[in-house]
Amino acid sequence: MSNKQPKIYQSAQAFSELFLAAVIWGFGFTATVWALKSIDPISLTVVRFSAAFIIGIILYKVYQILTPHAPAVSHRTHFIYSMLPGFFLSMTLAFQTWGLELTTATNSGFITTLYVVLVPLFQKIFFKRKIPMIHGLWVVLALVGTALMIQFEMGDFNIGDILTFVCAIFAALQIIWIGRIQNKIQSAFLFNAYQSLWSALSALLLVPFYGALYIRAFDNLAIFGMLSVTLGSTLLAFALQVRAQKILTPSVASMIYLMESPFAAIFAVLLLKEVISPLQLGGGILIFVSAIGATINERARASSQKADPLA
């Protein structure tokens, strides 16, 4: 993403890239259902991130061969700075899976999205970043939309809900940390390859805490699911996240990530024959409106600060 482009085009491109990532992650829910027929969750996590790292490094080497005059990029820098995001990402998926074993899918879906609240909250507490009131309103609207999407109902919370909340904390930390180290990232694609390596290694640490691992015979759908979460959700979508967050703040980016929820529902209806209600459809629309509204407000605020540095 060239910094020579006008700011308005950079923001539009970043939004488009995160929108595409949300579509890919939305399909990833269906792809994961297919893959889990033949492999357990922890093994799936290790395999998808390991494969993404290997394929990513190979593709980057090919890119270097084809573009010998491209600016040099430090592998060591990307290797080091991707460590924490990779760990956070792996823990996000691990605690989400662990929590799902002890709570309902509905509770898990809603509690996981609390990262959209935690991101601006952590930024304010730890980095003294001011969060505009209008952004808080968009967050509330997005959470209402998410609650409608997954038909969330308040009930008795259990240990699974607590584990899922830990997942939301790690998701927020990953989003924030990507934003904090953007000046160190020369190549979003290479950074994500190393982030995938650290995610795979982190997942291996959790093997002793899980039950029996299994890998069964793969049918065509399971193979396609594995390829989709590896090449799409992991290799491409997370690279788009890193790239887009060079322009968008973590708070705004976290809002756009919520759009994976309505896309997950759309693909579930089309491919898994699930049924979506009018309320769920309305919830999806609220999420779209909130993400677009937050992006427009952020762009307007950035333009205002550029015009008046004292604002």
PDB file of C-alpha atoms in Angstrom:
ATOM      1  CA  MET A   1       0.000   0.000   0.000  1.00  0.00           C
ATOM      2  CA  SER A   2       1.827   3.057  -1.238  1.00  0.00           C
ATOM      3  CA  ASN A   3       2.131   6.018   1.117  1.00  0.00           C
ATOM      4  CA  LYS A   4       2.170   8.268  -1.981  1.00  0.00           C
ATOM      5  CA  GLN A   5      -1.573   7.738  -2.447  1.00  0.00           C
ATOM      6  CA  PRO A   6      -3.964  10.372  -1.046  1.00  0.00           C
ATOM      7  CA  LYS A   7      -5.115   9.472   2.473  1.00  0.00           C
ATOM      8  CA  ILE A   8      -8.721   8.948   1.385  1.00  0.00           C
ATOM      9  CA  TYR A   9      -7.642   6.278  -1.133  1.00  0.00           C
ATOM     10  CA  GLN A  10      -5.369   4.612   1.416  1.00  0.00           C
ATOM     11  CA  SER A  11      -8.273   4.352   3.882  1.00  0.00           C
ATOM     12  CA  ALA A  12     -10.616   3.009   1.204  1.00  0.00           C
ATOM     13  CA  GLN A  13      -8.035   0.419   0.135  1.00  0.00           C
ATOM     14  CA  ALA A  14      -7.356  -0.622   3.735  1.00  0.00           C
ATOM     15  CA  PHE A  15     -11.099  -0.978   4.370  1.00  0.00           C
ATOM     16  CA  SER A  16     -11.459  -3.058   1.197  1.00  0.00           C
ATOM     17  CA  GLU A  17      -8.610  -5.351   2.232  1.00  0.00           C
ATOM     18  CA  LEU A  18     -10.032  -5.914   5.716  1.00  0.00           C
ATOM     19  CA  PHE A  19     -13.469  -6.432   4.172  1.00  0.00           C
ATOM     20  CA  LEU A  20     -11.962  -9.167   1.977  1.00  0.00           C
ATOM     21  CA  ALA A  21     -10.249 -10.660   5.037  1.00  0.00           C
ATOM     22  CA  ALA A  22     -13.614 -10.721   6.848  1.00  0.00           C
ATOM     23  CA  VAL A  23     -15.191 -12.547   3.897  1.00  0.00           C
ATOM     24  CA  ILE A  24     -12.377 -15.114   3.939  1.00  0.00           C
ATOM     25  CA  TRP A  25     -12.608 -15.588   7.719  1.00  0.00           C
ATOM     26  CA  GLY A  26     -16.392 -15.880   7.416  1.00  0.00           C
ATOM     27  CA  PHE A  27     -15.996 -18.736   4.953  1.00  0.00           C
ATOM     28  CA  GLY A  28     -13.336 -20.132   7.285  1.00  0.00           C
ATOM     29  CA  PHE A  29     -16.021 -21.132   9.806  1.00  0.00           C
ATOM     30  CA  THR A  30     -17.622 -23.436   7.238  1.00  0.00           C
ATOM     31  CA  ALA A  31     -14.216 -24.679   6.075  1.00  0.00           C
ATOM     32  CA  THR A  32     -13.289 -25.475   9.679  1.00  0.00           C
ATOM     33  CA  VAL A  33     -16.464 -27.540  10.128  1.00  0.00           C
ATOM     34  CA  TRP A  34     -15.426 -29.585   7.100  1.00  0.00           C
ATOM     35  CA  ALA A  35     -11.818 -29.971   8.272  1.00  0.00           C
ATOM     36  CA  LEU A  36     -12.753 -30.994  11.833  1.00  0.00           C
ATOM     37  CA  LYS A  37     -14.404 -34.136  10.475  1.00  0.00           C
ATOM     38  CA  SER A  38     -10.917 -35.528   9.956  1.00  0.00           C
ATOM     39  CA  ILE A  39      -8.640 -33.724  12.430  1.00  0.00           C
ATOM     40  CA  ASP A  40      -8.854 -32.496  16.030  1.00  0.00           C
ATOM     41  CA  PRO A  41      -8.787 -28.726  16.788  1.00  0.00           C
ATOM     42  CA  ILE A  42      -5.251 -28.518  18.224  1.00  0.00           C
ATOM     43  CA  SER A  43      -3.735 -30.550  15.381  1.00  0.00           C
ATOM     44  CA  LEU A  44      -5.634 -28.393  12.888  1.00  0.00           C
ATOM     45  CA  THR A  45      -4.146 -25.269  14.471  1.00  0.00           C
ATOM     46  CA  VAL A  46      -0.599 -26.645  14.309  1.00  0.00           C
ATOM     47  CA  VAL A  47      -0.972 -27.935  10.742  1.00  0.00           C
ATOM     48  CA  ARG A  48      -2.609 -24.810   9.281  1.00  0.00           C
ATOM     49  CA  PHE A  49      -0.028 -22.433  10.760  1.00  0.00           C
ATOM     50  CA  SER A  50       2.951 -24.684   9.983  1.00  0.00           C
ATOM     51  CA  ALA A  51       1.822 -25.093   6.374  1.00  0.00           C
ATOM     52  CA  ALA A  52       1.148 -21.351   6.060  1.00  0.00           C
ATOM     53  CA  PHE A  53       4.694 -20.619   7.268  1.00  0.00           C
ATOM     54  CA  ILE A  54       6.347 -23.066   4.865  1.00  0.00           C
ATOM     55  CA  ILE A  55       4.271 -21.983   1.859  1.00  0.00           C
ATOM     56  CA  GLY A  56       4.662 -18.310   2.779  1.00  0.00           C
ATOM     57  CA  ILE A  57       8.461 -18.498   2.974  1.00  0.00           C
ATOM     58  CA  ILE A  58       8.655 -20.388  -0.335  1.00  0.00           C
ATOM     59  CA  LEU A  59       6.422 -17.830  -2.073  1.00  0.00           C
ATOM     60  CA  TYR A  60       8.449 -14.962  -0.647  1.00  0.00           C
ATOM     61  CA  LYS A  61      11.690 -16.537  -1.896  1.00  0.00           C
ATOM     62  CA  VAL A  62      10.133 -16.865  -5.358  1.00  0.00           C
ATOM     63  CA  TYR A  63       9.093 -13.206  -5.167  1.00  0.00           C
ATOM     64  CA  GLN A  64      12.674 -12.206  -4.300  1.00  0.00           C
ATOM     65  CA  ILE A  65      14.029 -14.166  -7.265  1.00  0.00           C
ATOM     66  CA  LEU A  66      11.524 -12.566  -9.646  1.00  0.00           C
ATOM     67  CA  THR A  67      12.132  -9.052  -8.271  1.00  0.00           C
ATOM     68  CA  PRO A  68      15.895  -8.842  -7.642  1.00  0.00           C
ATOM     69  CA  HIS A  69      15.831  -5.036  -7.432  1.00  0.00           C
ATOM     70  CA  ALA A  70      13.119  -4.853  -4.762  1.00  0.00           C
ATOM     71  CA  PRO A  71      14.158  -3.171  -1.461  1.00  0.00           C
ATOM     72  CA  ALA A  72      15.915  -5.498   0.969  1.00  0.00           C
ATOM     73  CA  VAL A  73      13.774  -6.789   3.829  1.00  0.00           C
ATOM     74  CA  SER A  74      15.131  -8.015   7.168  1.00  0.00           C
ATOM     75  CA  HIS A  75      14.024 -11.565   7.948  1.00  0.00           C
ATOM     76  CA  ARG A  76      15.484 -11.229  11.446  1.00  0.00           C
ATOM     77  CA  THR A  77      13.356  -8.162  12.234  1.00  0.00           C
ATOM     78  CA  HIS A  78      10.161  -9.834  11.055  1.00  0.00           C
ATOM     79  CA  PHE A  79      11.074 -13.047  12.877  1.00  0.00           C
ATOM     80  CA  ILE A  80      11.541 -11.200  16.188  1.00  0.00           C
ATOM     81  CA  TYR A  81       8.623  -8.780  16.023  1.00  0.00           C
ATOM     82  CA  SER A  82       6.136 -11.454  14.922  1.00  0.00           C
ATOM     83  CA  MET A  83       6.755 -13.509  18.065  1.00  0.00           C
ATOM     84  CA  LEU A  84       4.205 -11.831  20.359  1.00  0.00           C
ATOM     85  CA  PRO A  85       1.450 -11.452  17.730  1.00  0.00           C
ATOM     86  CA  GLY A  86       1.941 -15.102  16.785  1.00  0.00           C
ATOM     87  CA  PHE A  87       1.623 -16.159  20.420  1.00  0.00           C
ATOM     88  CA  PHE A  88      -1.477 -13.997  20.928  1.00  0.00           C
ATOM     89  CA  LEU A  89      -3.062 -15.386  17.765  1.00  0.00           C
ATOM     90  CA  SER A  90      -2.436 -18.987  18.769  1.00  0.00           C
ATOM     91  CA  MET A  91      -3.829 -18.402  22.271  1.00  0.00           C
ATOM     92  CA  THR A  92      -6.915 -16.749  20.775  1.00  0.00           C
ATOM     93  CA  LEU A  93      -7.777 -19.873  18.808  1.00  0.00           C
ATOM     94  CA  ALA A  94      -6.759 -22.251  21.606  1.00  0.00           C
ATOM     95  CA  PHE A  95      -8.874 -20.627  24.334  1.00  0.00           C
ATOM     96  CA  GLN A  96     -11.805 -20.258  21.952  1.00  0.00           C
ATOM     97  CA  THR A  97     -11.687 -24.000  21.220  1.00  0.00           C
ATOM     98  CA  TRP A  98     -11.215 -24.870  24.892  1.00  0.00           C
ATOM     99  CA  GLY A  99     -14.107 -22.639  25.906  1.00  0.00           C
ATOM    100  CA  LEU A 100     -16.378 -24.151  23.253  1.00  0.00           C
ATOM    101  CA  GLU A 101     -16.024 -27.534  24.934  1.00  0.00           C
ATOM    102  CA  LEU A 102     -17.567 -26.095  28.123  1.00  0.00           C
ATOM    103  CA  THR A 103     -20.088 -23.504  26.944  1.00  0.00           C
ATOM    104  CA  THR A 104     -22.594 -22.984  24.145  1.00  0.00           C
ATOM    105  CA  ALA A 105     -21.633 -21.900  20.646  1.00  0.00           C
ATOM    106  CA  THR A 106     -23.928 -18.887  21.089  1.00  0.00           C
ATOM    107  CA  ASN A 107     -22.150 -17.687  24.231  1.00  0.00           C
ATOM    108  CA  SER A 108     -18.781 -18.332  22.608  1.00  0.00           C
ATOM    109  CA  GLY A 109     -19.689 -16.334  19.524  1.00  0.00           C
ATOM    110  CA  PHE A 110     -20.816 -13.304  21.511  1.00  0.00           C
ATOM    111  CA  ILE A 111     -18.099 -13.296  24.178  1.00  0.00           C
ATOM    112  CA  THR A 112     -15.349 -13.634  21.554  1.00  0.00           C
ATOM    113  CA  THR A 113     -16.538 -10.425  19.870  1.00  0.00           C
ATOM    114  CA  LEU A 114     -15.943  -8.491  23.089  1.00  0.00           C
ATOM    115  CA  TYR A 115     -12.485  -7.756  21.672  1.00  0.00           C
ATOM    116  CA  VAL A 116     -14.195  -4.846  19.917  1.00  0.00           C
ATOM    117  CA  VAL A 117     -14.704  -3.322  23.400  1.00  0.00           C
ATOM    118  CA  LEU A 118     -11.353  -4.424  24.814  1.00  0.00           C
ATOM    119  CA  VAL A 119      -9.243  -2.914  22.006  1.00  0.00           C
ATOM    120  CA  PRO A 120     -10.183   0.751  22.657  1.00  0.00           C
ATOM    121  CA  LEU A 121     -10.298   0.085  26.421  1.00  0.00           C
ATOM    122  CA  PHE A 122      -6.747  -1.325  26.492  1.00  0.00           C
ATOM    123  CA  GLN A 123      -5.526   1.499  24.265  1.00  0.00           C
ATOM    124  CA  LYS A 124      -6.939   4.056  26.683  1.00  0.00           C
ATOM    125  CA  ILE A 125      -5.590   2.337  29.820  1.00  0.00           C
ATOM    126  CA  PHE A 126      -2.117   1.344  28.630  1.00  0.00           C
ATOM    127  CA  PHE A 127      -1.336   3.816  25.843  1.00  0.00           C
ATOM    128  CA  LYS A 128      -3.413   6.848  26.930  1.00  0.00           C
ATOM    129  CA  ARG A 129      -5.137   6.983  23.553  1.00  0.00           C
ATOM    130  CA  LYS A 130      -8.319   9.060  23.490  1.00  0.00           C
ATOM    131  CA  ILE A 131     -11.323   7.213  22.111  1.00  0.00           C
ATOM    132  CA  PRO A 132     -14.012   9.443  20.534  1.00  0.00           C
ATOM    133  CA  MET A 133     -17.496   9.019  22.008  1.00  0.00           C
ATOM    134  CA  ILE A 134     -18.924   8.330  18.553  1.00  0.00           C
ATOM    135  CA  HIS A 135     -16.662   5.271  18.294  1.00  0.00           C
ATOM    136  CA  GLY A 136     -18.150   3.965  21.535  1.00  0.00           C
ATOM    137  CA  LEU A 137     -21.616   4.303  20.016  1.00  0.00           C
ATOM    138  CA  TRP A 138     -20.544   2.331  16.940  1.00  0.00           C
ATOM    139  CA  VAL A 139     -19.121  -0.367  19.249  1.00  0.00           C
ATOM    140  CA  VAL A 140     -22.425  -0.671  21.131  1.00  0.00           C
ATOM    141  CA  LEU A 141     -24.356  -0.862  17.852  1.00  0.00           C
ATOM    142  CA  ALA A 142     -21.994  -3.568  16.562  1.00  0.00           C
ATOM    143  CA  LEU A 143     -22.387  -5.610  19.760  1.00  0.00           C
ATOM    144  CA  VAL A 144     -26.177  -5.380  19.473  1.00  0.00           C
ATOM    145  CA  GLY A 145     -25.875  -6.579  15.877  1.00  0.00           C
ATOM    146  CA  THR A 146     -23.661  -9.469  16.942  1.00  0.00           C
ATOM    147  CA  ALA A 147     -26.087 -10.456  19.718  1.00  0.00           C
ATOM    148  CA  LEU A 148     -28.914 -10.543  17.161  1.00  0.00           C
ATOM    149  CA  MET A 149     -26.773 -12.496  14.694  1.00  0.00           C
ATOM    150  CA  ILE A 150     -26.068 -15.328  17.119  1.00  0.00           C
ATOM    151  CA  GLN A 151     -29.375 -15.036  19.020  1.00  0.00           C
ATOM    152  CA  PHE A 152     -27.552 -14.455  22.297  1.00  0.00           C
ATOM    153  CA  GLU A 153     -29.489 -14.774  25.556  1.00  0.00           C
ATOM    154  CA  MET A 154     -28.200 -13.896  29.010  1.00  0.00           C
ATOM    155  CA  GLY A 155     -27.997 -16.968  31.216  1.00  0.00           C
ATOM    156  CA  ASP A 156     -25.778 -18.651  33.763  1.00  0.00           C
ATOM    157  CA  PHE A 157     -22.124 -18.135  32.935  1.00  0.00           C
ATOM    158  CA  ASN A 158     -19.644 -20.942  33.516  1.00  0.00           C
ATOM    159  CA  ILE A 159     -15.935 -21.688  33.256  1.00  0.00           C
ATOM    160  CA  GLY A 160     -16.253 -22.037  29.485  1.00  0.00           C
ATOM    161  CA  ASP A 161     -17.437 -18.440  29.256  1.00  0.00           C
ATOM    162  CA  ILE A 162     -14.427 -17.302  31.291  1.00  0.00           C
ATOM    163  CA  LEU A 163     -12.060 -19.198  28.994  1.00  0.00           C
ATOM    164  CA  THR A 164     -13.760 -17.612  25.977  1.00  0.00           C
ATOM    165  CA  PHE A 165     -13.321 -14.170  27.538  1.00  0.00           C
ATOM    166  CA  VAL A 166      -9.591 -14.936  27.828  1.00  0.00           C
ATOM    167  CA  CYS A 167      -9.736 -15.681  24.083  1.00  0.00           C
ATOM    168  CA  ALA A 168     -11.211 -12.193  23.513  1.00  0.00           C
ATOM    169  CA  ILE A 169      -8.384 -10.654  25.563  1.00  0.00           C
ATOM    170  CA  PHE A 170      -5.732 -12.355  23.420  1.00  0.00           C
ATOM    171  CA  ALA A 171      -7.558 -11.315  20.236  1.00  0.00           C
ATOM    172  CA  ALA A 172      -7.529  -7.691  21.410  1.00  0.00           C
ATOM    173  CA  LEU A 173      -3.825  -7.895  22.283  1.00  0.00           C
ATOM    174  CA  GLN A 174      -2.974  -9.281  18.839  1.00  0.00           C
ATOM    175  CA  ILE A 175      -4.854  -6.469  17.083  1.00  0.00           C
ATOM    176  CA  ILE A 176      -3.278  -3.781  19.286  1.00  0.00           C
ATOM    177  CA  TRP A 177       0.253  -5.159  18.990  1.00  0.00           C
ATOM    178  CA  ILE A 178       0.041  -5.310  15.198  1.00  0.00           C
ATOM    179  CA  GLY A 179      -0.830  -1.618  15.294  1.00  0.00           C
ATOM    180  CA  ARG A 180       2.010  -0.777  17.697  1.00  0.00           C
ATOM    181  CA  ILE A 181       4.793  -2.337  15.605  1.00  0.00           C
ATOM    182  CA  GLN A 182       3.715  -1.195  12.139  1.00  0.00           C
ATOM    183  CA  ASN A 183       6.873   0.916  11.728  1.00  0.00           C
ATOM    184  CA  LYS A 184       8.943  -2.278  12.053  1.00  0.00           C
ATOM    185  CA  ILE A 185       7.025  -4.197   9.375  1.00  0.00           C
ATOM    186  CA  GLN A 186       8.517  -3.891   5.882  1.00  0.00           C
ATOM    187  CA  SER A 187       6.566  -6.769   4.315  1.00  0.00           C
ATOM    188  CA  ALA A 188       3.120  -7.738   5.613  1.00  0.00           C
ATOM    189  CA  PHE A 189       3.317 -11.076   3.793  1.00  0.00           C
ATOM    190  CA  LEU A 190       6.709 -12.037   5.261  1.00  0.00           C
ATOM    191  CA  PHE A 191       5.656 -10.843   8.711  1.00  0.00           C
ATOM    192  CA  ASN A 192       2.566 -13.047   8.577  1.00  0.00           C
ATOM    193  CA  ALA A 193       4.648 -16.040   7.503  1.00  0.00           C
ATOM    194  CA  TYR A 194       6.778 -15.700  10.640  1.00  0.00           C
ATOM    195  CA  GLN A 195       3.680 -14.945  12.732  1.00  0.00           C
ATOM    196  CA  SER A 196       2.305 -18.287  11.509  1.00  0.00           C
ATOM    197  CA  LEU A 197       5.501 -20.028  12.622  1.00  0.00           C
ATOM    198  CA  TRP A 198       5.201 -18.624  16.144  1.00  0.00           C
ATOM    199  CA  SER A 199       1.496 -19.530  16.220  1.00  0.00           C
ATOM    200  CA  ALA A 200       2.280 -23.141  15.314  1.00  0.00           C
ATOM    201  CA  LEU A 201       5.025 -23.389  17.959  1.00  0.00           C
ATOM    202  CA  SER A 202       2.755 -21.833  20.595  1.00  0.00           C
ATOM    203  CA  ALA A 203      -0.015 -24.307  19.782  1.00  0.00           C
ATOM    204  CA  LEU A 204       2.404 -27.201  20.312  1.00  0.00           C
ATOM    205  CA  LEU A 205       2.865 -26.042  23.905  1.00  0.00           C
ATOM    206  CA  LEU A 206      -0.823 -26.736  24.518  1.00  0.00           C
ATOM    207  CA  VAL A 207      -0.799 -30.356  23.329  1.00  0.00           C
ATOM    208  CA  PRO A 208      -0.316 -31.792  26.883  1.00  0.00           C
ATOM    209  CA  PHE A 209      -3.445 -29.951  28.086  1.00  0.00           C
ATOM    210  CA  TYR A 210      -5.752 -31.441  25.437  1.00  0.00           C
ATOM    211  CA  GLY A 211      -7.275 -34.877  25.186  1.00  0.00           C
ATOM    212  CA  ALA A 212      -6.459 -37.458  22.564  1.00  0.00           C
ATOM    213  CA  LEU A 213      -5.358 -36.033  19.228  1.00  0.00           C
ATOM    214  CA  TYR A 214      -6.666 -37.635  16.057  1.00  0.00           C
ATOM    215  CA  ILE A 215      -6.219 -37.476  12.301  1.00  0.00           C
ATOM    216  CA  ARG A 216      -8.676 -39.575  10.295  1.00  0.00           C
ATOM    217  CA  ALA A 217      -9.022 -40.297   6.595  1.00  0.00           C
ATOM    218  CA  PHE A 218      -9.655 -37.062   4.684  1.00  0.00           C
ATOM    219  CA  ASP A 219     -12.565 -36.836   2.267  1.00  0.00           C
ATOM    220  CA  ASN A 220     -12.743 -34.153  -0.437  1.00  0.00           C
ATOM    221  CA  LEU A 221     -14.568 -31.640   1.776  1.00  0.00           C
ATOM    222  CA  ALA A 222     -12.076 -32.082   4.624  1.00  0.00           C
ATOM    223  CA  ILE A 223      -9.160 -31.570   2.223  1.00  0.00           C
ATOM    224  CA  PHE A 224     -10.793 -28.452   0.772  1.00  0.00           C
ATOM    225  CA  GLY A 225     -11.484 -27.191   4.296  1.00  0.00           C
ATOM    226  CA  MET A 226      -7.835 -27.667   5.299  1.00  0.00           C
ATOM    227  CA  LEU A 227      -6.606 -25.872   2.182  1.00  0.00           C
ATOM    228  CA  SER A 228      -9.069 -23.030   2.738  1.00  0.00           C
ATOM    229  CA  VAL A 229      -8.126 -22.299   6.349  1.00  0.00           C
ATOM    230  CA  THR A 230      -4.422 -22.634   5.521  1.00  0.00           C
ATOM    231  CA  LEU A 231      -4.170 -20.613   2.302  1.00  0.00           C
ATOM    232  CA  GLY A 232      -7.160 -18.329   2.789  1.00  0.00           C
ATOM    233  CA  SER A 233      -7.813 -17.688   6.475  1.00  0.00           C
ATOM    234  CA  THR A 234      -4.187 -17.956   7.613  1.00  0.00           C
ATOM    235  CA  LEU A 235      -1.786 -17.076   4.786  1.00  0.00           C
ATOM    236  CA  LEU A 236      -3.822 -14.438   2.929  1.00  0.00           C
ATOM    237  CA  ALA A 237      -6.340 -12.952   5.385  1.00  0.00           C
ATOM    238  CA  PHE A 238      -3.899 -12.370   8.253  1.00  0.00           C
ATOM    239  CA  ALA A 239      -1.433 -10.788   5.802  1.00  0.00           C
ATOM    240  CA  LEU A 240      -4.221  -8.433   4.710  1.00  0.00           C
ATOM    241  CA  GLN A 241      -4.814  -7.607   8.385  1.00  0.00           C
ATOM    242  CA  VAL A 242      -1.180  -6.655   8.932  1.00  0.00           C
ATOM    243  CA  ARG A 243      -1.095  -4.610   5.733  1.00  0.00           C
ATOM    244  CA  ALA A 244      -4.365  -2.739   6.347  1.00  0.00           C
ATOM    245  CA  GLN A 245      -3.463  -1.827   9.916  1.00  0.00           C
ATOM    246  CA  LYS A 246      -0.693   0.365   8.534  1.00  0.00           C
ATOM    247  CA  ILE A 247      -3.532   2.778   7.720  1.00  0.00           C
ATOM    248  CA  LEU A 248      -6.427   1.967  10.067  1.00  0.00           C
ATOM    249  CA  THR A 249      -6.218   2.207  13.860  1.00  0.00           C
ATOM    250  CA  PRO A 250      -6.644  -0.977  15.915  1.00  0.00           C
ATOM    251  CA  SER A 251     -10.026   0.252  17.213  1.00  0.00           C
ATOM    252  CA  VAL A 252     -11.435   0.763  13.716  1.00  0.00           C
ATOM    253  CA  ALA A 253      -9.837  -2.450  12.422  1.00  0.00           C
ATOM    254  CA  SER A 254     -11.474  -4.453  15.219  1.00  0.00           C
ATOM    255  CA  MET A 255     -14.873  -3.104  14.111  1.00  0.00           C
ATOM    256  CA  ILE A 256     -14.328  -4.272  10.541  1.00  0.00           C
ATOM    257  CA  TYR A 257     -13.261  -7.732  11.738  1.00  0.00           C
ATOM    258  CA  LEU A 258     -16.771  -8.165  13.180  1.00  0.00           C
ATOM    259  CA  MET A 259     -18.072  -8.452   9.625  1.00  0.00           C
ATOM    260  CA  GLU A 260     -16.809 -12.024   9.546  1.00  0.00           C
ATOM    261  CA  SER A 261     -19.881 -12.897  11.646  1.00  0.00           C
ATOM    262  CA  PRO A 262     -22.538 -12.076   9.004  1.00  0.00           C
ATOM    263  CA  PHE A 263     -20.371 -13.618   6.288  1.00  0.00           C
ATOM    264  CA  ALA A 264     -20.033 -16.774   8.392  1.00  0.00           C
ATOM    265  CA  ALA A 265     -23.837 -16.886   8.555  1.00  0.00           C
ATOM    266  CA  ILE A 266     -24.189 -16.351   4.797  1.00  0.00           C
ATOM    267  CA  PHE A 267     -21.806 -19.197   3.968  1.00  0.00           C
ATOM    268  CA  ALA A 268     -23.442 -21.431   6.588  1.00  0.00           C
ATOM    269  CA  VAL A 269     -26.818 -20.857   4.926  1.00  0.00           C
ATOM    270  CA  LEU A 270     -25.461 -21.471   1.434  1.00  0.00           C
ATOM    271  CA  LEU A 271     -23.156 -24.407   2.146  1.00  0.00           C
ATOM    272  CA  LEU A 272     -24.245 -25.989   5.442  1.00  0.00           C
ATOM    273  CA  LYS A 273     -27.996 -25.528   4.852  1.00  0.00           C
ATOM    274  CA  GLU A 274     -28.444 -23.554   8.075  1.00  0.00           C
ATOM    275  CA  VAL A 275     -31.408 -21.178   8.397  1.00  0.00           C
ATOM    276  CA  ILE A 276     -31.105 -17.449   9.163  1.00  0.00           C
ATOM    277  CA  SER A 277     -33.955 -15.468  10.747  1.00  0.00           C
ATOM    278  CA  PRO A 278     -34.998 -11.862   9.973  1.00  0.00           C
ATOM    279  CA  LEU A 279     -33.515 -10.789  13.335  1.00  0.00           C
ATOM    280  CA  GLN A 280     -30.169 -12.335  12.410  1.00  0.00           C
ATOM    281  CA  LEU A 281     -30.288 -10.580   9.055  1.00  0.00           C
ATOM    282  CA  GLY A 282     -30.960  -7.299  10.848  1.00  0.00           C
ATOM    283  CA  GLY A 283     -28.010  -7.967  13.147  1.00  0.00           C
ATOM    284  CA  GLY A 284     -25.737  -8.465  10.161  1.00  0.00           C
ATOM    285  CA  ILE A 285     -26.870  -5.142   8.702  1.00  0.00           C
ATOM    286  CA  LEU A 286     -26.115  -3.383  12.022  1.00  0.00           C
ATOM    287  CA  ILE A 287     -22.576  -4.801  11.981  1.00  0.00           C
ATOM    288  CA  PHE A 288     -22.011  -3.593   8.407  1.00  0.00           C
ATOM    289  CA  VAL A 289     -23.326  -0.117   9.237  1.00  0.00           C
ATOM    290  CA  SER A 290     -21.185   0.096  12.397  1.00  0.00           C
ATOM    291  CA  ALA A 291     -17.979  -0.934  10.614  1.00  0.00           C
ATOM    292  CA  ILE A 292     -18.516   1.524   7.766  1.00  0.00           C
ATOM    293  CA  GLY A 293     -19.525   4.310  10.167  1.00  0.00           C
ATOM    294  CA  ALA A 294     -16.455   3.799  12.367  1.00  0.00           C
ATOM    295  CA  THR A 295     -14.183   3.872   9.309  1.00  0.00           C
ATOM    296  CA  ILE A 296     -15.741   7.095   7.984  1.00  0.00           C
ATOM    297  CA  ASN A 297     -15.478   8.774  11.407  1.00  0.00           C
ATOM    298  CA  GLU A 298     -11.832   7.738  11.769  1.00  0.00           C
ATOM    299  CA  ARG A 299     -11.010   9.112   8.332  1.00  0.00           C
ATOM    300  CA  ALA A 300     -12.774  12.393   9.146  1.00  0.00           C
ATOM    301  CA  ARG A 301     -10.939  12.664  12.479  1.00  0.00           C
ATOM    302  CA  ALA A 302      -7.569  12.019  10.830  1.00  0.00           C
ATOM    303  CA  SER A 303      -8.274  14.672   8.188  1.00  0.00           C
ATOM    304  CA  SER A 304      -9.297  17.151  10.890  1.00  0.00           C
ATOM    305  CA  GLN A 305      -6.106  16.559  12.879  1.00  0.00           C
ATOM    306  CA  LYS A 306      -4.006  17.002   9.735  1.00  0.00           C
ATOM    307  CA  ALA A 307      -5.747  20.306   8.987  1.00  0.00           C
ATOM    308  CA  ASP A 308      -5.401  21.493  12.602  1.00  0.00           C
ATOM    309  CA  PRO A 309      -2.416  19.898  14.405  1.00  0.00           C
ATOM    310  CA  LEU A 310      -3.588  21.406  17.716  1.00  0.00           C
ATOM    311  CA  ALA A 311      -7.013  19.743  17.491  1.00  0.00           C
TER     312      ALA A 311
END
